[in-house]
Amino acid sequence: MKASKNLFRLSVTGLILLVLIFMTTSCGPKEEEKAEAPAQPAVEKAETKEAAPPAMEKVLVFGRGGDSVGLDPAYETDGNSFMVCDNVFEALVFYADESTALEPGLAESWDISEDGKTYTFHLRQGVTFHDGTPMDANAVVFSIGRMMKEPNVKFLGEGFAIPAQERPPEYWVSMEMDDIVGSIEAVDEHTVVFNLKQVNAPFLANLGMDFADIISPTAFLKDPNEFIRNPVGTGPFKFAQWVKDDRIVLEKNTEYWDKAAGPYLDKVVFRSIPENSVRFLELKTGNIHICQFPNPQDIQMARQDANLILPTQPGMNIGYLSFNHTKEPWKSNVDLRKSIAYALNRKAIVDNLYQGLGQVARNPIPPTMWGYNESIPGYRYDPAMAKDYLKKAGYPGGEGLGEITLWSMPVPRPYNPDGVKIGEAMAADLAQVGIKAKVVTFEWGTYLKRQREQPDDMDLFQLGWTGDNGDPDNFLAVLFDGKASTSIRTQWINDAYHDLMVRGRETIDQDKRDAIYQEAQQIFFDEAPAIAVAHSTVIWPAQKSVKNFMLHPTGSVRLKNVDLDI
């Protein structure tokens, strides 16, 4: 505008003079133009050209109910730890999307001997850990061999020194893997052989579980005590940061071996938001992308929100209430245990607290699993029956029993939307038959640690399970066969039940295994070592911008193929 005003002030003579000057300079030879300012136009263009805007990072925020306990898959047992491990580590075999069918993982193929006791795994070549070291046969031998009580391993060349265990690898121990795996050998750089002591039907499926993930031996041996906070695997995401009780941050592994698809996200943030309602509000306001374990009443709100989607999966899970079988009267008084079972109004709990997203359990395995015993009636809600059993147990009207403790989970899980509220409902039911129960809870890591110790101040406890591999053994043996190991959280000892668990693992024919597990469920019902409460339907609302997110029956959180519209 300033230039225009000056031009209007020029006289006619001045205008003519300007025109003449313009014509003179514009009609000169191009060679002279070049000679006078050879590089100026190009330089000016380079200086004034606007840079392309940087690509926006794709950062997915996953809202969950609690923090991880640790990030070494061999030593963890909780879902909040495994959901991070699912994206940092990988196993020899994978489970297919949305099922427990087996697929090649870090092993691209395998052979099984005719007698079922030798498994030879052929590893993928060119795979590296996040620290740049190779994923090879020695890494596999180290990763699995370190869990053996007395490692019987053979490395290729020098190999690695396996340090002494500072705590038992709970999954390995509870699944009696020392009684199954005889030796592990690196035959060559890309071939590993497992020699079993006995036939074990679920063995291959077990190797797809988190505890069998392959880790970087180099990273672990730098500081074994710190590996739980600085994990190094081969997965699609690398560990970046952990702010305790707040967030864990993963970054894309740009060197990931599977180039077929993903990872598409630049970062993943696992945020700990303990309150279900607050977590759902964070989803509604767009501060998180996926909301784990919303309150059941929030699901209907999510259905009405055009900005949200509802990934859904029938739960391969069980929520249960168990007893401290290391002390009396719970250890030997079956009538007292049955009194508790008949006193609980599980249907009211499911109706009011699961709100249509669960079903009352009859057995300790989900009804969608093979081996389920349809003939088991389950424990109905019957306060009169509960009082009769209480009297038979030697505690008429609760007299002489005193106040018992009912440990209730502090975090929501797929099988238990609100442990404390469910504990309060259970305590109210027990009060109706004369049993006084005090609801007790702790921080999640403390809860798991203390429960494993079977302390004298624990009478009843809530826990649950999401299946790892689709096999009944993974419920019936891992959760309830106390004779197998002191690490089993329900320390119920029953010889007949234990024998069935052993037979089930050593039998290859699935029809015969089916019959074995049905018989075991009958013993479970007759002895009431724990009370199966509910199976849940799992729904995790997500932002509509989240693409390709699928729930898995094992509860795994798999983000490799997930993308964000931004």
Short mmCIF file of N, CA, C and O in Angstrom, two decimals, residues 74-75 137-155 161-163 165 169 172 178 181 183-185 192 194 211-215:
data_model
loop_
_atom_site.label_atom_id
_atom_site.label_comp_id
_atom_site.label_asym_id
_atom_site.label_seq_id
_atom_site.Cartn_x
_atom_site.Cartn_y
_atom_site.Cartn_z
N ALA A 74 9.93 -63.37 32.33
CA ALA A 74 10.12 -64.64 33.02
C ALA A 74 9.65 -64.58 34.47
O ALA A 74 9.34 -65.62 35.05
N TYR A 75 9.58 -63.38 35.02
CA TYR A 75 9.32 -63.26 36.45
C TYR A 75 7.99 -62.56 36.77
O TYR A 75 7.64 -62.46 37.94
N ALA A 137 20.63 -68.70 18.40
CA ALA A 137 20.38 -69.89 19.21
C ALA A 137 20.86 -69.71 20.65
O ALA A 137 20.20 -70.15 21.59
N ASN A 138 22.01 -69.06 20.83
CA ASN A 138 22.51 -68.84 22.18
C ASN A 138 21.57 -67.96 23.00
O ASN A 138 21.40 -68.17 24.21
N ALA A 139 20.96 -66.98 22.36
CA ALA A 139 20.01 -66.10 23.06
C ALA A 139 18.79 -66.89 23.51
O ALA A 139 18.25 -66.67 24.62
N VAL A 140 18.33 -67.83 22.68
CA VAL A 140 17.19 -68.66 23.04
C VAL A 140 17.55 -69.57 24.21
O VAL A 140 16.79 -69.71 25.19
N VAL A 141 18.71 -70.20 24.13
CA VAL A 141 19.14 -71.10 25.21
C VAL A 141 19.25 -70.32 26.52
O VAL A 141 18.81 -70.81 27.58
N PHE A 142 19.80 -69.11 26.47
CA PHE A 142 19.92 -68.30 27.68
C PHE A 142 18.54 -67.90 28.22
O PHE A 142 18.27 -68.01 29.42
N SER A 143 17.67 -67.42 27.35
CA SER A 143 16.36 -66.89 27.78
C SER A 143 15.53 -67.95 28.49
O SER A 143 14.89 -67.66 29.51
N ILE A 144 15.50 -69.16 27.95
CA ILE A 144 14.71 -70.23 28.56
C ILE A 144 15.50 -70.94 29.65
O ILE A 144 14.98 -71.27 30.72
N GLY A 145 16.79 -71.15 29.40
CA GLY A 145 17.63 -71.87 30.36
C GLY A 145 17.76 -71.18 31.70
O GLY A 145 17.92 -71.84 32.73
N ARG A 146 17.70 -69.86 31.74
CA ARG A 146 17.85 -69.13 33.00
C ARG A 146 16.70 -69.43 33.98
O ARG A 146 16.82 -69.17 35.17
N MET A 147 15.58 -69.97 33.47
CA MET A 147 14.47 -70.29 34.35
C MET A 147 14.58 -71.68 34.96
O MET A 147 13.85 -72.00 35.90
N MET A 148 15.47 -72.50 34.44
CA MET A 148 15.63 -73.87 34.95
C MET A 148 16.27 -73.82 36.34
O MET A 148 17.21 -73.06 36.59
N LYS A 149 15.76 -74.64 37.24
CA LYS A 149 16.31 -74.67 38.59
C LYS A 149 17.77 -75.10 38.56
O LYS A 149 18.62 -74.54 39.27
N GLU A 150 18.05 -76.09 37.76
CA GLU A 150 19.43 -76.54 37.53
C GLU A 150 19.66 -76.56 36.02
O GLU A 150 19.40 -77.57 35.36
N PRO A 151 20.12 -75.43 35.47
CA PRO A 151 20.22 -75.31 34.00
C PRO A 151 21.06 -76.42 33.37
O PRO A 151 22.21 -76.64 33.74
N ASN A 152 20.42 -77.14 32.45
CA ASN A 152 21.11 -78.16 31.66
C ASN A 152 21.07 -77.67 30.22
O ASN A 152 20.17 -78.00 29.45
N VAL A 153 22.07 -76.82 29.90
CA VAL A 153 22.06 -76.14 28.61
C VAL A 153 23.41 -76.29 27.93
O VAL A 153 24.44 -76.52 28.59
N LYS A 154 23.39 -76.15 26.62
CA LYS A 154 24.62 -76.19 25.85
C LYS A 154 24.60 -75.05 24.83
O LYS A 154 23.74 -74.99 23.96
N PHE A 155 25.57 -74.14 24.98
CA PHE A 155 25.68 -73.01 24.06
C PHE A 155 26.57 -73.39 22.89
O PHE A 155 27.36 -74.35 22.95
N ALA A 161 27.14 -66.93 30.71
CA ALA A 161 27.03 -67.47 32.07
C ALA A 161 25.65 -67.14 32.61
O ALA A 161 25.22 -65.98 32.59
N ILE A 162 24.93 -68.15 33.06
CA ILE A 162 23.58 -67.94 33.60
C ILE A 162 23.68 -67.65 35.09
O ILE A 162 24.16 -68.50 35.85
N PRO A 163 23.26 -66.46 35.52
CA PRO A 163 23.38 -66.13 36.95
C PRO A 163 22.37 -66.89 37.80
O PRO A 163 21.35 -67.38 37.29
N GLN A 165 19.33 -67.56 40.29
CA GLN A 165 18.02 -66.91 40.42
C GLN A 165 17.89 -66.23 41.78
O GLN A 165 18.22 -66.83 42.81
N PRO A 169 11.11 -68.05 39.02
CA PRO A 169 10.28 -67.66 37.87
C PRO A 169 8.92 -68.34 38.00
O PRO A 169 8.77 -69.52 37.72
N TRP A 172 7.16 -70.55 35.20
CA TRP A 172 7.95 -71.76 34.94
C TRP A 172 7.73 -72.79 36.05
O TRP A 172 7.50 -73.97 35.78
N ASP A 178 10.39 -77.62 35.07
CA ASP A 178 11.61 -78.37 35.38
C ASP A 178 11.41 -79.87 35.28
O ASP A 178 12.37 -80.62 35.07
N VAL A 181 11.19 -80.07 30.87
CA VAL A 181 12.34 -79.77 30.01
C VAL A 181 13.60 -80.41 30.59
O VAL A 181 14.01 -80.07 31.71
N SER A 183 16.76 -80.70 28.69
CA SER A 183 17.93 -79.94 28.27
C SER A 183 17.58 -79.04 27.09
O SER A 183 16.58 -79.28 26.39
N ILE A 184 18.42 -78.01 26.89
CA ILE A 184 18.25 -77.09 25.77
C ILE A 184 19.63 -76.92 25.13
O ILE A 184 20.61 -76.64 25.82
N GLU A 185 19.69 -77.05 23.81
CA GLU A 185 20.99 -77.04 23.12
C GLU A 185 20.94 -76.18 21.87
O GLU A 185 20.02 -76.26 21.06
N VAL A 192 17.83 -74.61 17.58
CA VAL A 192 17.78 -74.92 19.01
C VAL A 192 16.98 -76.20 19.21
O VAL A 192 15.91 -76.36 18.61
N PHE A 194 15.12 -78.67 22.07
CA PHE A 194 14.61 -78.93 23.42
C PHE A 194 14.38 -80.42 23.57
O PHE A 194 13.63 -81.02 22.79
N PHE A 211 6.03 -65.75 29.46
CA PHE A 211 7.18 -66.20 30.25
C PHE A 211 8.29 -66.78 29.37
O PHE A 211 9.46 -66.80 29.75
N ALA A 212 7.93 -67.26 28.17
CA ALA A 212 8.89 -67.88 27.25
C ALA A 212 9.45 -66.90 26.23
O ALA A 212 10.07 -67.30 25.24
N ASP A 213 9.26 -65.60 26.45
CA ASP A 213 9.80 -64.60 25.53
C ASP A 213 11.33 -64.67 25.50
O ASP A 213 11.98 -65.02 26.50
N ILE A 214 11.88 -64.29 24.37
CA ILE A 214 13.33 -64.30 24.18
C ILE A 214 13.89 -62.90 24.45
O ILE A 214 13.42 -61.92 23.88
N ILE A 215 14.88 -62.84 25.34
CA ILE A 215 15.44 -61.55 25.76
C ILE A 215 16.88 -61.43 25.27
O ILE A 215 17.51 -62.42 24.87
#
